[in-house]
């Protein structure tokens, strides 16, 4: 298989080919750089392409193989990261204009370093909503990241470029962040598998924060196998990240093939069965059918949990940016500036109560997971809206689009549950929509195992978008 | 005693003085609209009857945090 064709397969297949010597890491890197050059002007995935470094890294891998060395598990796999991850030599812009004045990063973010150590080749930084306060993937400074399955539509955010780059076949693997849905929303709109691990599982060292109380990092891919491999390689302790939980690493790749036997499923009702368009619930029904039509279960007070996450996000995010709001307000993206200003005015008692409610809600989830192992819910209330859309209509009520795309993701990340977003293509649909596969804390193995089983059954799939000839 | 209706404009006007927030006139309506949404979320959260004994979900462990203190707070 030629490098260009291999690029559209998976990270696992690319690494196997590089390790076997049927393709070189340099050829794969060049194929990825060529695809970025051909498509990115139309799709807006990358903000920085580091071609010289990528070619050097690829050449090093090829030289190691020529010298008889055993290659690591992601040898030659191209990847890219949301531009809130430090990349040595670049200012970490986090989607902003203001951060471009920061000095260049002295080194890579720890997760980048771990993937690089496993042989993956970093191609650059990816577009994102400013300071991650976003569900659209739109950015006033860098332009929008777009859905490769229909570039008139948004990629979703805030990790929009991550969704765009993987769905368009520029790279098979990308990293993003998820505070309230920013991995799961672009996964849904772009038709990808996205893993938001348990809160506290993966180190955040070397990344620009948004809301430290809720920020998560995780991978995007076109297969559950790639997610699991990347996740397994990124785990581990890190003395530079105090938020990291003292938990042993979890081996997920080995358990992927165990299927659905023995697992107890539920479909989240109540809040998760309203506030969405028909396709959101049809996607859940599609997955539920493959899981044997499990019963409806309720996670109580999810709407209140979403409200609490909303408060913490607005307040903590605004506090982080207070000095920038005071000194450079005109340099913010207008779509985030007003929200940050509003968040700065929140009384402490509201935030304090939200944090205490978080503990109560986490207990409710713990009770739920005594009777089920995995629950499912929509990832987004709709398919990717047209780029520039400002209003979302849910259950007959018009509301601002940007804060409300996360109606189903926000209660789940609020209490740090692990989630794999899986992509559904309903019969005859031109656009994908995601479903959240959710488990109890620290059980990423279960959400990935279920995603793998659904992919094996053909219930979910993440094909590379192939419409570029018609754009 | 019932609470007075939330006045977003007055709240924003007060807090911009407290925090020295440079809210330009053309941004004010947008800020106030977001404050109204925040107040709605707060009403949901504050109306929940939470027991006094429920603590934050924070887990602070006294010790080393890996923070670089060589340049003051930066």
JSON list of C-alpha atoms in Angstrom, two decimals, chain A residues 133 213 239-242 301 303-304 306-308 310-311 314 316 322-327 329-330 335 337-339 341-347 349-360 400 403, chain B residues 6 11-12 15-16 18-24 26-35 37-58 64-67 74:
[
{"chain": "A", "resi": 133, "resn": "UNK", "atom": "CA", "xyz": [-14.49, 28.64, 25.77]},
{"chain": "A", "resi": 213, "resn": "UNK", "atom": "CA", "xyz": [-11.43, 22.07, 38.19]},
{"chain": "A", "resi": 239, "resn": "UNK", "atom": "CA", "xyz": [5.41, 15.13, 39.37]},
{"chain": "A", "resi": 240, "resn": "UNK", "atom": "CA", "xyz": [4.70, 18.33, 37.42]},
{"chain": "A", "resi": 241, "resn": "UNK", "atom": "CA", "xyz": [0.91, 17.90, 37.53]},
{"chain": "A", "resi": 242, "resn": "UNK", "atom": "CA", "xyz": [-0.71, 18.13, 40.98]},
{"chain": "A", "resi": 301, "resn": "UNK", "atom": "CA", "xyz": [-30.59, 16.40, 38.55]},
{"chain": "A", "resi": 303, "resn": "UNK", "atom": "CA", "xyz": [-29.89, 19.79, 34.29]},
{"chain": "A", "resi": 304, "resn": "UNK", "atom": "CA", "xyz": [-28.83, 21.24, 37.63]},
{"chain": "A", "resi": 306, "resn": "UNK", "atom": "CA", "xyz": [-25.07, 21.31, 33.86]},
{"chain": "A", "resi": 307, "resn": "UNK", "atom": "CA", "xyz": [-25.96, 24.63, 35.48]},
{"chain": "A", "resi": 308, "resn": "UNK", "atom": "CA", "xyz": [-23.34, 24.06, 38.17]},
{"chain": "A", "resi": 310, "resn": "UNK", "atom": "CA", "xyz": [-21.72, 26.39, 33.69]},
{"chain": "A", "resi": 311, "resn": "UNK", "atom": "CA", "xyz": [-21.16, 28.51, 36.82]},
{"chain": "A", "resi": 314, "resn": "UNK", "atom": "CA", "xyz": [-17.68, 30.95, 33.78]},
{"chain": "A", "resi": 316, "resn": "UNK", "atom": "CA", "xyz": [-12.94, 30.06, 37.05]},
{"chain": "A", "resi": 322, "resn": "UNK", "atom": "CA", "xyz": [-8.93, 38.72, 34.60]},
{"chain": "A", "resi": 323, "resn": "UNK", "atom": "CA", "xyz": [-5.69, 40.60, 34.01]},
{"chain": "A", "resi": 324, "resn": "UNK", "atom": "CA", "xyz": [-5.94, 40.08, 30.25]},
{"chain": "A", "resi": 325, "resn": "UNK", "atom": "CA", "xyz": [-9.56, 41.28, 30.34]},
{"chain": "A", "resi": 326, "resn": "UNK", "atom": "CA", "xyz": [-8.44, 44.44, 32.11]},
{"chain": "A", "resi": 327, "resn": "UNK", "atom": "CA", "xyz": [-5.50, 45.24, 29.87]},
{"chain": "A", "resi": 329, "resn": "UNK", "atom": "CA", "xyz": [-10.11, 43.44, 26.15]},
{"chain": "A", "resi": 330, "resn": "UNK", "atom": "CA", "xyz": [-10.20, 44.44, 22.49]},
{"chain": "A", "resi": 335, "resn": "UNK", "atom": "CA", "xyz": [-17.56, 35.58, 21.14]},
{"chain": "A", "resi": 337, "resn": "UNK", "atom": "CA", "xyz": [-14.86, 38.33, 25.65]},
{"chain": "A", "resi": 338, "resn": "UNK", "atom": "CA", "xyz": [-18.45, 39.04, 26.68]},
{"chain": "A", "resi": 339, "resn": "UNK", "atom": "CA", "xyz": [-18.73, 35.64, 28.36]},
{"chain": "A", "resi": 341, "resn": "UNK", "atom": "CA", "xyz": [-16.60, 39.60, 31.44]},
{"chain": "A", "resi": 342, "resn": "UNK", "atom": "CA", "xyz": [-19.90, 38.12, 32.60]},
{"chain": "A", "resi": 343, "resn": "UNK", "atom": "CA", "xyz": [-18.12, 35.30, 34.42]},
{"chain": "A", "resi": 344, "resn": "UNK", "atom": "CA", "xyz": [-15.94, 37.77, 36.31]},
{"chain": "A", "resi": 345, "resn": "UNK", "atom": "CA", "xyz": [-19.01, 39.19, 38.04]},
{"chain": "A", "resi": 346, "resn": "UNK", "atom": "CA", "xyz": [-20.23, 35.93, 39.62]},
{"chain": "A", "resi": 347, "resn": "UNK", "atom": "CA", "xyz": [-20.69, 36.01, 43.42]},
{"chain": "A", "resi": 349, "resn": "UNK", "atom": "CA", "xyz": [-21.56, 31.88, 47.00]},
{"chain": "A", "resi": 350, "resn": "UNK", "atom": "CA", "xyz": [-22.90, 30.67, 43.62]},
{"chain": "A", "resi": 351, "resn": "UNK", "atom": "CA", "xyz": [-19.61, 29.00, 42.73]},
{"chain": "A", "resi": 352, "resn": "UNK", "atom": "CA", "xyz": [-19.14, 27.56, 46.19]},
{"chain": "A", "resi": 353, "resn": "UNK", "atom": "CA", "xyz": [-22.58, 25.95, 46.06]},
{"chain": "A", "resi": 354, "resn": "UNK", "atom": "CA", "xyz": [-21.87, 24.59, 42.57]},
{"chain": "A", "resi": 355, "resn": "UNK", "atom": "CA", "xyz": [-18.74, 22.86, 43.85]},
{"chain": "A", "resi": 356, "resn": "UNK", "atom": "CA", "xyz": [-20.63, 21.32, 46.74]},
{"chain": "A", "resi": 357, "resn": "UNK", "atom": "CA", "xyz": [-23.40, 20.21, 44.41]},
{"chain": "A", "resi": 358, "resn": "UNK", "atom": "CA", "xyz": [-20.71, 18.49, 42.34]},
{"chain": "A", "resi": 359, "resn": "UNK", "atom": "CA", "xyz": [-19.98, 16.15, 45.24]},
{"chain": "A", "resi": 360, "resn": "UNK", "atom": "CA", "xyz": [-23.68, 15.34, 45.63]},
{"chain": "A", "resi": 400, "resn": "UNK", "atom": "CA", "xyz": [-27.69, 30.99, 21.83]},
{"chain": "A", "resi": 403, "resn": "UNK", "atom": "CA", "xyz": [-23.14, 27.72, 25.10]},
{"chain": "B", "resi": 6, "resn": "UNK", "atom": "CA", "xyz": [-32.09, 40.00, 39.70]},
{"chain": "B", "resi": 11, "resn": "UNK", "atom": "CA", "xyz": [-25.00, 43.92, 38.89]},
{"chain": "B", "resi": 12, "resn": "UNK", "atom": "CA", "xyz": [-22.66, 44.43, 35.92]},
{"chain": "B", "resi": 15, "resn": "UNK", "atom": "CA", "xyz": [-18.94, 44.61, 39.52]},
{"chain": "B", "resi": 16, "resn": "UNK", "atom": "CA", "xyz": [-17.16, 46.48, 36.74]},
{"chain": "B", "resi": 18, "resn": "UNK", "atom": "CA", "xyz": [-15.24, 46.57, 41.94]},
{"chain": "B", "resi": 19, "resn": "UNK", "atom": "CA", "xyz": [-12.96, 44.70, 39.51]},
{"chain": "B", "resi": 20, "resn": "UNK", "atom": "CA", "xyz": [-12.00, 47.60, 37.21]},
{"chain": "B", "resi": 21, "resn": "UNK", "atom": "CA", "xyz": [-13.43, 45.83, 34.18]},
{"chain": "B", "resi": 22, "resn": "UNK", "atom": "CA", "xyz": [-13.15, 47.96, 31.01]},
{"chain": "B", "resi": 23, "resn": "UNK", "atom": "CA", "xyz": [-16.52, 47.01, 29.49]},
{"chain": "B", "resi": 24, "resn": "UNK", "atom": "CA", "xyz": [-16.98, 49.16, 26.38]},
{"chain": "B", "resi": 26, "resn": "UNK", "atom": "CA", "xyz": [-20.88, 48.28, 22.63]},
{"chain": "B", "resi": 27, "resn": "UNK", "atom": "CA", "xyz": [-20.08, 45.14, 24.65]},
{"chain": "B", "resi": 28, "resn": "UNK", "atom": "CA", "xyz": [-22.43, 45.87, 27.55]},
{"chain": "B", "resi": 29, "resn": "UNK", "atom": "CA", "xyz": [-25.61, 44.33, 26.14]},
{"chain": "B", "resi": 30, "resn": "UNK", "atom": "CA", "xyz": [-23.77, 41.08, 25.38]},
{"chain": "B", "resi": 31, "resn": "UNK", "atom": "CA", "xyz": [-22.22, 40.94, 28.84]},
{"chain": "B", "resi": 32, "resn": "UNK", "atom": "CA", "xyz": [-25.58, 41.58, 30.49]},
{"chain": "B", "resi": 33, "resn": "UNK", "atom": "CA", "xyz": [-27.23, 38.85, 28.42]},
{"chain": "B", "resi": 34, "resn": "UNK", "atom": "CA", "xyz": [-24.60, 36.37, 29.58]},
{"chain": "B", "resi": 35, "resn": "UNK", "atom": "CA", "xyz": [-25.05, 37.50, 33.17]},
{"chain": "B", "resi": 37, "resn": "UNK", "atom": "CA", "xyz": [-27.96, 33.26, 31.68]},
{"chain": "B", "resi": 38, "resn": "UNK", "atom": "CA", "xyz": [-25.53, 32.84, 34.58]},
{"chain": "B", "resi": 39, "resn": "UNK", "atom": "CA", "xyz": [-28.14, 34.05, 37.06]},
{"chain": "B", "resi": 40, "resn": "UNK", "atom": "CA", "xyz": [-30.58, 31.50, 35.66]},
{"chain": "B", "resi": 41, "resn": "UNK", "atom": "CA", "xyz": [-28.05, 28.72, 36.20]},
{"chain": "B", "resi": 42, "resn": "UNK", "atom": "CA", "xyz": [-27.34, 30.02, 39.69]},
{"chain": "B", "resi": 43, "resn": "UNK", "atom": "CA", "xyz": [-31.04, 29.99, 40.54]},
{"chain": "B", "resi": 44, "resn": "UNK", "atom": "CA", "xyz": [-31.16, 26.29, 39.66]},
{"chain": "B", "resi": 45, "resn": "UNK", "atom": "CA", "xyz": [-28.11, 25.48, 41.74]},
{"chain": "B", "resi": 46, "resn": "UNK", "atom": "CA", "xyz": [-28.99, 27.67, 44.74]},
{"chain": "B", "resi": 47, "resn": "UNK", "atom": "CA", "xyz": [-32.53, 26.30, 44.97]},
{"chain": "B", "resi": 48, "resn": "UNK", "atom": "CA", "xyz": [-31.32, 22.74, 45.51]},
{"chain": "B", "resi": 49, "resn": "UNK", "atom": "CA", "xyz": [-31.65, 21.72, 49.18]},
{"chain": "B", "resi": 50, "resn": "UNK", "atom": "CA", "xyz": [-28.08, 20.64, 49.86]},
{"chain": "B", "resi": 51, "resn": "UNK", "atom": "CA", "xyz": [-27.20, 19.40, 53.35]},
{"chain": "B", "resi": 52, "resn": "UNK", "atom": "CA", "xyz": [-24.73, 21.53, 55.27]},
{"chain": "B", "resi": 53, "resn": "UNK", "atom": "CA", "xyz": [-22.41, 18.55, 55.61]},
{"chain": "B", "resi": 54, "resn": "UNK", "atom": "CA", "xyz": [-21.85, 18.14, 51.84]},
{"chain": "B", "resi": 55, "resn": "UNK", "atom": "CA", "xyz": [-18.31, 19.31, 51.18]},
{"chain": "B", "resi": 56, "resn": "UNK", "atom": "CA", "xyz": [-16.60, 20.48, 48.00]},
{"chain": "B", "resi": 57, "resn": "UNK", "atom": "CA", "xyz": [-15.26, 17.83, 45.67]},
{"chain": "B", "resi": 58, "resn": "UNK", "atom": "CA", "xyz": [-11.82, 19.43, 45.92]},
{"chain": "B", "resi": 64, "resn": "UNK", "atom": "CA", "xyz": [4.62, 19.86, 46.85]},
{"chain": "B", "resi": 65, "resn": "UNK", "atom": "CA", "xyz": [2.81, 21.06, 43.72]},
{"chain": "B", "resi": 66, "resn": "UNK", "atom": "CA", "xyz": [5.55, 21.19, 41.13]},
{"chain": "B", "resi": 67, "resn": "UNK", "atom": "CA", "xyz": [5.06, 24.95, 40.73]},
{"chain": "B", "resi": 74, "resn": "UNK", "atom": "CA", "xyz": [4.76, 33.76, 37.10]}
]
